[in-house]
Coordinates of C-alpha atoms in Angstrom, one line a residue:
M1 CA -90.0 -17.4 16.9
K2 CA -89.2 -17.9 20.3
F3 CA -87.7 -21.6 19.3
I4 CA -85.8 -20.2 16.6
G5 CA -84.4 -17.6 18.7
K6 CA -83.5 -20.0 21.4
L7 CA -81.9 -22.4 18.6
L8 CA -79.6 -19.3 17.4
L9 CA -78.6 -18.7 21.1
F10 CA -77.7 -22.3 21.6
V11 CA -75.7 -22.5 18.5
L12 CA -74.0 -19.1 19.1
I13 CA -73.3 -20.8 22.7
A14 CA -72.2 -23.7 21.2
I15 CA -69.8 -21.9 18.7
L16 CA -68.4 -19.9 21.4
I17 CA -67.5 -22.9 23.5
A18 CA -65.8 -24.4 20.6
I19 CA -63.9 -21.5 19.9
L20 CA -63.1 -21.0 23.7
A21 CA -62.1 -24.9 23.9
L22 CA -59.9 -24.4 20.7
Y23 CA -58.1 -21.3 22.0
F24 CA -57.4 -23.3 25.2
L25 CA -56.5 -26.4 23.3
I26 CA -54.1 -24.9 20.9
Q27 CA -52.4 -23.4 24.2
T28 CA -51.4 -27.3 25.4
R29 CA -48.6 -28.9 23.9
W30 CA -51.0 -31.4 21.9
G31 CA -52.7 -28.4 20.2
A32 CA -49.4 -27.0 19.4
A33 CA -48.3 -30.1 18.0
Q34 CA -51.3 -30.4 15.9
V35 CA -50.7 -26.8 14.5
S36 CA -47.1 -27.7 13.8
S37 CA -48.1 -30.6 11.9
W38 CA -50.5 -29.0 10.0
I39 CA -48.7 -26.2 8.8
T40 CA -45.5 -28.5 7.8
V41 CA -47.8 -30.8 5.9
N42 CA -50.0 -28.2 4.1
T43 CA -47.2 -25.7 3.3
D44 CA -43.7 -25.4 1.9
Y45 CA -42.3 -24.6 5.5
E46 CA -41.4 -26.6 8.4
L47 CA -42.7 -25.4 11.9
N48 CA -42.4 -26.7 15.4
F49 CA -43.2 -24.9 18.5
D50 CA -43.9 -26.4 22.1
L51 CA -46.5 -23.8 23.2
M52 CA -48.4 -20.8 22.3
D53 CA -49.3 -18.4 24.9
H54 CA -51.9 -15.6 25.0
R55 CA -53.1 -13.2 27.8
F56 CA -56.0 -11.2 27.9
S57 CA -53.9 -8.5 29.5
S58 CA -52.2 -8.2 25.8
P59 CA -54.9 -9.4 23.7
S60 CA -53.0 -8.2 20.4
H61 CA -50.0 -10.7 21.0
L62 CA -48.9 -14.1 20.7
V63 CA -46.2 -15.8 22.2
L64 CA -44.7 -19.0 20.5
R65 CA -42.1 -21.0 22.7
N66 CA -39.2 -23.1 21.6
V67 CA -39.6 -22.4 18.0
T68 CA -37.8 -23.9 15.0
F69 CA -38.9 -22.6 11.5
G70 CA -37.5 -23.3 7.9
R71 CA -38.1 -24.4 4.4
D72 CA -38.9 -28.2 3.9
G73 CA -35.9 -30.0 3.5
K74 CA -33.4 -27.2 4.3
P75 CA -31.5 -25.9 7.3
A76 CA -33.9 -24.3 10.2
T77 CA -33.7 -20.5 9.5
L78 CA -35.0 -19.6 12.8
V79 CA -34.3 -21.4 16.4
A80 CA -35.8 -19.2 19.1
K81 CA -36.9 -19.6 22.6
T82 CA -39.7 -17.1 22.2
V83 CA -41.3 -15.4 19.2
D84 CA -43.8 -12.7 19.9
I85 CA -46.2 -11.7 17.4
G86 CA -48.2 -8.5 17.7
L87 CA -51.3 -8.6 15.8
S88 CA -53.5 -5.3 14.5
S89 CA -56.4 -5.0 12.1
R90 CA -54.2 -5.2 9.2
Q91 CA -54.4 -8.9 9.6
V92 CA -57.9 -8.9 8.0
T93 CA -56.7 -7.7 4.8
E94 CA -52.9 -8.9 4.9
P95 CA -52.6 -11.8 7.3
M96 CA -48.7 -12.3 7.0
H97 CA -48.2 -8.3 7.5
M98 CA -47.8 -8.3 11.5
D99 CA -47.5 -5.0 13.8
T100 CA -44.4 -6.3 15.6
I101 CA -42.4 -9.7 15.6
T102 CA -39.9 -10.1 18.6
L103 CA -37.4 -12.9 18.4
A104 CA -35.8 -13.6 21.7
D105 CA -32.9 -16.0 22.6
G106 CA -32.1 -17.9 19.6
T107 CA -30.4 -18.0 16.4
L108 CA -31.4 -16.7 12.6
N109 CA -29.5 -18.3 10.1
L110 CA -29.5 -16.6 6.6
S111 CA -27.9 -17.9 3.6
S112 CA -28.8 -18.8 0.0
Q113 CA -30.2 -22.4 1.0
T114 CA -32.3 -21.2 4.0
A115 CA -35.9 -20.4 3.5
P116 CA -36.8 -17.1 2.6
L117 CA -39.2 -15.5 5.4
P118 CA -43.0 -15.3 4.4
F119 CA -43.8 -12.6 7.0
R120 CA -43.5 -8.8 7.3
A121 CA -43.9 -6.5 10.2
D122 CA -44.0 -2.8 10.9
R123 CA -41.1 -3.6 13.5
L124 CA -38.7 -6.4 13.7
Q125 CA -37.2 -6.5 17.4
L126 CA -34.4 -8.8 17.9
N127 CA -33.4 -9.7 21.7
N128 CA -30.4 -11.5 22.7
M129 CA -30.1 -13.5 19.2
A130 CA -27.4 -14.9 17.4
F131 CA -27.0 -14.0 13.6
N132 CA -25.2 -16.4 11.0
S133 CA -24.9 -15.4 7.4
P134 CA -22.2 -17.7 5.8
N135 CA -21.6 -18.6 2.0
T136 CA -22.5 -14.9 1.2
G137 CA -20.6 -11.7 0.0
W138 CA -20.6 -10.8 3.7
D139 CA -19.6 -13.7 6.0
L140 CA -21.1 -12.7 9.2
S141 CA -21.6 -14.2 12.5
A142 CA -22.7 -12.5 15.6
Q143 CA -24.1 -13.0 19.1
K144 CA -25.9 -11.3 21.9
V145 CA -27.6 -9.0 19.1
T146 CA -30.5 -6.6 20.2
G147 CA -32.3 -4.1 17.9
G148 CA -34.8 -3.6 15.4
V149 CA -35.7 -3.0 11.8
T150 CA -38.4 -0.7 10.7
P151 CA -40.2 -1.7 8.8
W152 CA -39.4 -5.2 8.1
Q153 CA -40.1 -6.3 4.5
P154 CA -37.8 -9.1 3.7
E155 CA -37.3 -10.3 0.0
A156 CA -35.6 -13.2 -1.6
G157 CA -31.9 -12.6 -1.1
N158 CA -32.4 -9.7 1.0
V159 CA -33.4 -10.6 4.6
L160 CA -33.8 -6.9 5.9
G161 CA -35.9 -6.0 2.7
K162 CA -35.0 -2.8 0.5
K163 CA -36.2 0.3 2.7
A164 CA -35.6 0.3 6.3
H165 CA -34.4 1.8 9.5
I166 CA -31.8 -0.5 11.2
Q167 CA -30.5 0.1 14.8
M168 CA -28.5 -2.8 16.2
S169 CA -25.9 -3.9 18.8
A170 CA -24.3 -7.0 19.2
G171 CA -21.9 -8.4 22.0
S172 CA -19.4 -10.2 19.5
L173 CA -19.3 -10.1 15.9
T174 CA -17.1 -11.8 13.3
L175 CA -17.2 -10.2 9.7
N176 CA -15.1 -11.6 6.8
G177 CA -12.8 -13.1 9.5
V178 CA -12.3 -9.9 11.4
P179 CA -13.7 -10.1 15.0
A180 CA -15.1 -7.2 16.9
S181 CA -17.4 -6.8 20.4
N182 CA -19.6 -4.2 21.7
V183 CA -20.8 -3.4 18.1
L184 CA -23.2 -0.6 17.5
I185 CA -24.8 0.0 14.0
Q186 CA -27.5 2.8 13.2
G187 CA -28.5 3.3 9.5
T188 CA -30.8 3.1 6.7
L189 CA -31.5 1.0 3.5
N190 CA -32.7 2.3 0.6
G191 CA -33.0 -0.2 -2.4
N192 CA -29.1 -1.1 -2.9
E193 CA -28.1 1.9 -1.1
V194 CA -27.0 1.6 2.6
T195 CA -26.2 4.6 4.9
L196 CA -24.6 3.8 8.2
D197 CA -24.7 6.8 10.3
T198 CA -23.3 5.3 13.2
I199 CA -20.7 2.5 13.3
G200 CA -19.0 1.6 16.7
A201 CA -17.1 -1.5 18.1
D202 CA -14.3 -2.8 20.0
M203 CA -11.9 -4.6 17.6
A204 CA -8.5 -6.1 18.2
R205 CA -8.2 -4.7 21.7
G206 CA -8.7 -1.2 20.0
A207 CA -12.0 0.7 19.2
L208 CA -13.6 1.5 15.8
T209 CA -16.0 4.5 15.3
G210 CA -17.2 5.9 12.1
T211 CA -19.8 6.9 9.2
A212 CA -20.0 5.3 5.9
R213 CA -22.2 4.5 2.8
R214 CA -22.7 2.0 0.4
N215 CA -24.0 3.1 -3.2
A216 CA -26.0 1.2 -5.5
D217 CA -23.1 -0.1 -7.8
G218 CA -21.4 -1.5 -4.8
S219 CA -18.8 1.5 -4.1
W220 CA -18.4 2.8 -0.5
V221 CA -18.1 6.0 0.9
I222 CA -16.3 6.3 4.3
D223 CA -17.1 10.0 5.8
T224 CA -15.1 9.3 8.9
L225 CA -13.5 6.4 10.5
R226 CA -11.3 6.1 13.3
L227 CA -9.2 3.3 14.7
T228 CA -7.8 3.6 18.0
D229 CA -5.3 1.4 19.9
I230 CA -5.7 -1.3 17.5
R231 CA -3.9 -4.7 17.9
L232 CA -4.1 -6.9 15.1
Q233 CA -2.5 -10.1 14.0
S234 CA -3.2 -11.3 10.7
D235 CA -2.5 -14.6 8.6
K236 CA -2.7 -12.6 5.4
T237 CA 0.0 -11.3 3.4
L238 CA 0.0 -7.5 3.0
A239 CA -1.5 -7.8 -0.4
E240 CA -4.0 -10.5 0.8
F241 CA -4.7 -7.9 3.5
F242 CA -5.9 -5.2 1.4
A243 CA -7.4 -7.4 -1.6
P244 CA -11.0 -6.4 0.0
V245 CA -10.4 -3.1 -1.0
T246 CA -9.3 -3.8 -4.3
T247 CA -12.2 -5.7 -5.3
L248 CA -14.4 -3.1 -4.7
P249 CA -15.7 -0.8 -7.7
S250 CA -14.3 2.0 -5.5
L251 CA -13.6 3.2 -2.0
K252 CA -13.8 7.2 -1.2
I253 CA -12.0 8.0 2.1
G254 CA -13.3 11.1 3.4
R255 CA -11.4 11.1 6.6
L256 CA -9.6 7.8 8.1
E257 CA -7.6 8.7 11.5
V258 CA -5.5 5.6 13.0
T259 CA -4.1 6.3 16.4
D260 CA -1.4 4.1 18.0
A261 CA -1.9 0.9 16.1
R262 CA 0.0 -2.3 15.9
L263 CA -0.5 -4.6 12.8
Q264 CA 1.2 -7.7 11.9
G265 CA 0.8 -10.2 9.0
P266 CA 3.5 -13.3 8.0
D267 CA 6.1 -10.9 6.2
W268 CA 5.0 -7.5 7.5
A269 CA 4.5 -5.5 10.4
V270 CA 3.8 -2.0 11.7
T271 CA 4.0 -0.8 15.4
D272 CA 2.7 2.7 17.2
L273 CA 1.1 3.6 13.8
D274 CA -0.3 7.1 13.7
L275 CA -2.0 7.7 10.2
S276 CA -4.1 10.7 8.8
L277 CA -5.7 10.2 5.5
R278 CA -8.1 12.6 3.8
G279 CA -9.9 12.9 0.3
L280 CA -8.6 9.8 -1.4
T281 CA -10.8 7.6 -3.7
L282 CA -9.3 4.0 -4.6
S283 CA -10.7 2.4 -7.7
Q284 CA -9.3 -0.8 -8.6
D285 CA -5.4 -0.6 -9.4
D286 CA -6.0 3.5 -9.5
W287 CA -6.7 6.3 -7.3
Q288 CA -8.1 10.1 -7.6
S289 CA -7.9 13.1 -5.4
E290 CA -8.6 16.6 -5.5
E291 CA -6.9 17.8 -2.4
G292 CA -6.0 14.8 -0.3
R293 CA -3.7 14.4 2.4
L294 CA -1.5 11.8 4.0
S295 CA 0.4 12.1 7.4
M296 CA 1.9 8.7 8.8
N297 CA 4.5 7.8 11.3
A298 CA 5.3 4.6 13.1
S299 CA 8.1 3.2 15.6
E300 CA 8.8 0.4 13.1
F301 CA 7.5 -0.9 9.6
I302 CA 8.7 -4.2 8.4
Y303 CA 7.8 -5.6 4.6
G304 CA 10.1 -8.4 3.4
S305 CA 13.5 -7.6 4.0
L306 CA 12.8 -3.7 4.3
H307 CA 13.1 -2.7 7.9
L308 CA 12.5 1.0 8.7
F309 CA 12.6 2.7 12.2
D310 CA 10.6 6.1 13.1
P311 CA 9.5 6.5 9.3
I312 CA 7.5 9.8 8.8
I313 CA 5.5 10.4 5.7
N314 CA 3.8 13.5 4.6
A315 CA 2.2 13.8 1.2
E316 CA -0.5 15.7 -0.8
F317 CA -2.7 14.3 -3.5
S318 CA -4.0 16.0 -6.7
P319 CA -5.2 15.1 -10.0
Q320 CA -1.6 15.8 -11.2
G321 CA 0.2 13.3 -8.9
I322 CA 1.6 13.2 -5.2
A323 CA 3.5 15.8 -3.8
L324 CA 5.9 14.2 -0.9
R325 CA 6.5 16.7 1.1
Q326 CA 8.6 14.8 3.7
F327 CA 10.0 11.4 4.0
T328 CA 12.6 10.4 6.8
S329 CA 13.4 7.1 8.2
R330 CA 16.2 5.3 10.3
W331 CA 17.1 2.5 7.9
E332 CA 19.8 0.1 8.6
G333 CA 21.6 2.1 11.1
G334 CA 21.4 5.0 8.9
M335 CA 19.1 7.9 8.1
V336 CA 17.3 8.5 5.0
R337 CA 15.6 11.6 3.8
T338 CA 14.0 12.6 0.9
S339 CA 11.1 14.9 -0.9
G340 CA 9.7 15.2 -4.4
N341 CA 6.6 14.6 -6.7
W342 CA 5.3 11.5 -8.1
L343 CA 3.7 12.6 -11.4
R344 CA 0.8 10.9 -12.8
N345 CA 1.6 12.1 -16.5
G346 CA 4.4 9.6 -17.2
K347 CA 4.4 7.7 -14.1
A348 CA 7.5 9.6 -13.1
L349 CA 9.0 9.8 -9.4
V350 CA 11.1 13.0 -9.2
L351 CA 12.9 13.4 -5.9
D352 CA 14.2 17.2 -5.4
D353 CA 16.5 15.9 -2.6
A354 CA 17.8 12.8 -1.2
A355 CA 20.2 12.2 1.6
I356 CA 21.5 8.9 3.2
A357 CA 23.7 9.1 5.8
G358 CA 25.4 6.2 8.4
L359 CA 23.9 3.3 6.5
E360 CA 25.5 0.1 7.3
Y361 CA 23.7 -2.0 4.3
T362 CA 24.2 -5.8 3.1
L363 CA 22.9 -6.1 -0.5
P364 CA 20.2 -8.8 -0.3
E365 CA 21.7 -12.0 -2.2
N366 CA 19.3 -11.7 -5.2
W367 CA 20.1 -8.1 -5.6
K368 CA 21.3 -8.6 -9.2
S369 CA 18.0 -10.4 -10.3
L370 CA 15.9 -7.7 -8.4
W371 CA 18.2 -4.9 -10.4
L372 CA 16.9 -6.6 -13.6
E373 CA 13.3 -7.2 -12.8
P374 CA 11.0 -4.6 -14.4
L375 CA 9.3 -2.2 -11.7
P376 CA 5.1 -2.0 -11.3
A377 CA 3.6 0.1 -14.2
W378 CA 2.9 2.9 -11.9
L379 CA 6.8 3.8 -11.7
Q380 CA 8.4 4.1 -15.3
S381 CA 11.1 6.6 -14.1
V382 CA 13.0 7.7 -11.3
T383 CA 15.1 11.0 -11.1
L384 CA 17.1 12.3 -8.3
K385 CA 17.4 16.0 -8.8
K386 CA 20.0 16.1 -5.9
F387 CA 21.4 13.7 -3.8
G388 CA 24.2 13.1 -1.0
L389 CA 25.8 10.3 0.7
S390 CA 27.7 10.4 4.1
R391 CA 29.7 7.8 6.0
N392 CA 27.9 5.0 4.5
L393 CA 28.9 1.1 4.8
V394 CA 27.9 -1.0 1.9
I395 CA 28.6 -4.9 1.4
D396 CA 27.9 -7.4 -1.1
I397 CA 28.4 -11.1 0.2
D398 CA 28.3 -12.7 -3.2
P399 CA 30.6 -15.5 -2.9
A400 CA 31.8 -15.3 -6.7
F401 CA 32.9 -11.5 -6.1
P402 CA 32.2 -10.0 -2.5
W403 CA 33.1 -6.6 -1.9
Q404 CA 32.4 -3.7 0.7
I405 CA 33.1 0.1 0.7
T406 CA 33.5 1.9 4.0
A407 CA 33.0 5.4 4.7
L408 CA 31.0 6.0 1.3
D409 CA 30.3 9.7 0.6
G410 CA 28.8 11.0 -2.5
Y411 CA 26.8 13.6 -4.2
G412 CA 25.3 14.2 -7.5
G413 CA 22.3 15.7 -9.6
G414 CA 20.1 14.9 -12.3
L415 CA 20.8 11.1 -12.1
Q416 CA 18.1 9.0 -13.5
L417 CA 17.9 5.7 -11.9
V418 CA 15.1 4.1 -13.7
K419 CA 13.7 4.5 -17.2
N420 CA 10.9 2.6 -18.6
R421 CA 10.5 0.6 -15.5
Q422 CA 14.1 -0.6 -15.8
W423 CA 16.9 0.4 -13.2
G424 CA 20.2 1.7 -14.4
I425 CA 22.1 4.8 -14.4
W426 CA 20.3 6.4 -17.7
G427 CA 21.3 10.2 -16.9
G428 CA 23.0 12.7 -14.8
G429 CA 26.0 12.8 -12.8
A430 CA 27.8 11.8 -9.6
K431 CA 31.0 11.6 -7.6
L432 CA 31.7 8.7 -5.1
N433 CA 34.5 8.2 -2.7
G434 CA 35.1 5.9 0.4
A435 CA 37.7 5.8 3.2
A436 CA 38.5 2.1 2.2
A437 CA 37.3 -0.9 0.2
T438 CA 37.6 -4.4 -0.5
F439 CA 37.0 -6.0 -4.2
N440 CA 37.0 -9.7 -3.9
R441 CA 39.8 -10.1 -1.2
V442 CA 41.8 -7.1 -2.5
D443 CA 42.0 -4.1 0.0
V444 CA 42.2 -0.7 -1.3
R445 CA 42.1 2.7 0.1
R446 CA 40.5 6.1 -0.7
P447 CA 38.5 4.8 -3.6
S448 CA 37.0 7.4 -5.7
M449 CA 34.6 7.5 -8.8
T450 CA 33.3 10.3 -11.0
L451 CA 30.6 9.4 -13.6
N452 CA 28.6 11.3 -16.2
A453 CA 25.5 9.6 -18.2
N454 CA 23.5 10.1 -21.1
A455 CA 20.8 8.4 -23.7
S456 CA 23.8 6.5 -25.2
T457 CA 26.8 6.1 -22.7
V458 CA 27.8 6.1 -19.3
N459 CA 31.0 7.6 -18.7
I460 CA 33.3 6.9 -15.9
T461 CA 35.9 9.7 -16.3
E462 CA 37.8 9.1 -13.1
L463 CA 38.0 5.7 -11.3
S464 CA 40.9 5.4 -8.8
A465 CA 42.2 3.8 -5.5
F466 CA 45.4 3.3 -3.3
T467 CA 46.7 -0.3 -3.0
E468 CA 48.8 -1.7 -0.6
K469 CA 51.9 0.0 -2.2
G470 CA 50.7 2.1 -5.3
I471 CA 47.7 3.5 -7.0
L472 CA 45.3 2.5 -9.8
E473 CA 43.6 4.7 -12.1
A474 CA 41.2 4.2 -14.8
T475 CA 38.4 5.4 -17.0
A476 CA 35.7 3.5 -18.7
T477 CA 32.5 3.8 -21.1
V478 CA 29.4 1.7 -20.8
S479 CA 27.2 1.7 -23.8
Q480 CA 23.5 2.0 -23.2
L481 CA 22.3 0.0 -26.1
P482 CA 21.1 -3.6 -25.3
Q483 CA 24.8 -5.3 -26.0
R484 CA 26.2 -2.9 -23.1
Q485 CA 29.6 -2.7 -24.7
T486 CA 32.2 -1.5 -22.2
T487 CA 35.7 -0.5 -22.5
V488 CA 38.1 0.0 -19.9
S489 CA 41.5 1.8 -19.5
L490 CA 43.5 1.3 -16.6
T491 CA 47.0 2.2 -15.1
G492 CA 48.8 1.0 -12.2
R493 CA 51.9 2.7 -10.6
G494 CA 54.1 0.9 -8.0
V495 CA 51.4 -1.7 -7.5
P496 CA 51.8 -5.6 -6.9
L497 CA 51.8 -6.9 -10.5
N498 CA 49.3 -9.8 -9.4
V499 CA 46.6 -7.0 -8.2
L500 CA 44.6 -8.1 -11.3
E501 CA 44.4 -11.9 -10.5
Q502 CA 41.7 -11.7 -8.2
W503 CA 39.4 -9.6 -10.8
G504 CA 39.8 -12.0 -13.0
W505 CA 42.9 -11.6 -15.3
P506 CA 45.4 -14.8 -15.8
P507 CA 48.6 -14.8 -13.5
L508 CA 51.5 -12.9 -15.0
P509 CA 54.6 -14.5 -15.6
V510 CA 56.6 -11.8 -13.9
S511 CA 55.9 -10.7 -10.0
G512 CA 57.0 -8.2 -7.6
D513 CA 55.6 -4.6 -7.6
G514 CA 55.7 -2.4 -10.8
N515 CA 53.4 -0.7 -13.1
I516 CA 50.9 -2.1 -15.3
Q517 CA 48.8 -0.7 -18.4
L518 CA 45.5 -2.4 -19.1
T519 CA 42.9 -1.7 -21.9
A520 CA 40.1 -4.1 -22.6
S521 CA 36.6 -4.2 -23.7
G522 CA 33.5 -6.6 -23.2
S523 CA 29.9 -7.0 -23.7
V524 CA 28.3 -6.7 -20.2
Q525 CA 24.7 -8.4 -20.6
A526 CA 22.6 -10.0 -18.2
K527 CA 22.4 -13.7 -18.4
T528 CA 25.4 -13.9 -20.8
P529 CA 28.9 -14.9 -19.8
L530 CA 31.2 -12.1 -19.7
K531 CA 34.4 -13.8 -20.4
P532 CA 34.2 -14.8 -24.1
T533 CA 33.3 -11.2 -24.8
V534 CA 36.4 -9.6 -23.7
N535 CA 39.4 -8.6 -25.5
G536 CA 42.1 -6.7 -24.0
K537 CA 45.8 -6.0 -23.6
L538 CA 47.9 -5.7 -20.6
S539 CA 51.3 -4.5 -20.3
A540 CA 53.3 -4.6 -17.0
V541 CA 56.8 -4.1 -16.1
N542 CA 58.5 -4.7 -12.6
M543 CA 61.1 -3.1 -10.4
N544 CA 63.7 -5.2 -12.1
K545 CA 62.7 -3.9 -15.3
Q546 CA 61.2 -7.3 -16.5
Q547 CA 58.5 -6.8 -19.0
V548 CA 55.7 -8.8 -20.1
T549 CA 52.8 -8.2 -22.7
Q550 CA 49.5 -10.3 -22.8
T551 CA 46.7 -10.2 -25.0
M552 CA 43.5 -11.5 -24.5
T553 CA 41.2 -12.7 -27.3
G554 CA 37.7 -13.7 -26.6
G555 CA 38.8 -14.2 -22.7
V556 CA 41.7 -16.6 -23.8
V557 CA 45.0 -14.8 -22.9
S558 CA 48.4 -15.3 -25.1
T559 CA 51.6 -14.0 -23.5
A560 CA 54.6 -12.6 -25.3
P561 CA 58.0 -13.6 -24.0
A562 CA 59.1 -11.6 -21.1
A563 CA 61.9 -8.9 -21.8
Q564 CA 64.9 -8.8 -19.6

């Protein structure tokens, strides 16, 4: 019996010595190489580390130095100077579930091509790590990341797991091309739901703070978001800039505050923007709101050829539409002011009062084609209940027929400018007059026009102007039918007889000053020549009693002999 006891003691001592030898051997470079090789050969993963460090002062911790880990033949998932693995009694039943895993001074690369992580831990801790997640829905790159995930239960396609509490900070971060620094995120994961209790970052030389959550269907709710002193330059158009919002199932904004922001893109810019938006939900190409509000002002706003100074907008949202309480802006040297409502039922914009004063506006070269283009589906009609014009200068530089009106004044009401998404004068009345005007190099004084429109006809009941020596007066009707049949009756008294030449009528065989009488009709249709449709008659007599009568048929003039 003594021999058996001594033998067992000897075997136990031998095993202990072997374990101690293996323990110290593994902590050498050779031992680390052997363990790395065994795991690489016998599993689907590649593991390399230089040393394993274990201290009896911390018996439950293993520290691996200079670690590289990934799936066979795939890019490395993890590269770190140290990996601290905290063990517990749980390893007896779940060897791959650790108490803590701490990654320090390295890079974590996650994408659809990298290895799914086989480990779990009650807590994952990151210290000074870089984090890359390209080619995913969130193109994310972060540096100097410090924080923790509790518990950490990674799954395929979900590195943070489905249920965890996260708290992380990053020295710098780029998300979908938008850079930020000094980032702080605190929140929870619950399945496909994400709740961000705290979001903070320095972004575009400003600051961002807020709280938000993502629902299981991918929609987002922004409870609060504040942007301060943002200075952002983008290479995207305005539509591309907001494209990420339109791709979401929905975005509900509880409260958005923007203070002193400056944003700029290829064809747009806004400076000194202050904005407050509450209670609005954006869903694809639509929106919903119960009691939403928008208050916005800026020093300058540019969108294409539109350039506004000091715009101010105050609006309220409801299920019925938008109540535009105030819109004012300096535009093209003048002032624009209006208020009204956009009605969801009928997609109609009804402006209660619109005023334009001191404008110095040159029409864009393509204004005629813009006039013919249909408006967006959300703007079926535009009506001015009341409007006023004061001291405006309007210029058209079309070389075929340039014109300008100086000191243009006017007023009117019930004027429908858009119907079925098409610009026009579809209803209401207006009276316009100016101090002076030039129409294709013909100068006139005190031009004046009065018109009334209904569903079938635009009636110009008064059209007059003083020429160099006399006065021109006219009336006209324009059909609202697609043929746009137009009739004009014009009288000139004491005017130069060549006054109509610059406006398209052939030269008269008599000259000097005199009286003229013109009646004409034609079809004013888009993309259709006017001249072949014109029929008319012109009678003229000069101061010497010379008379002439011309008849136009299909745009061709025949002249009766001049009477002496």
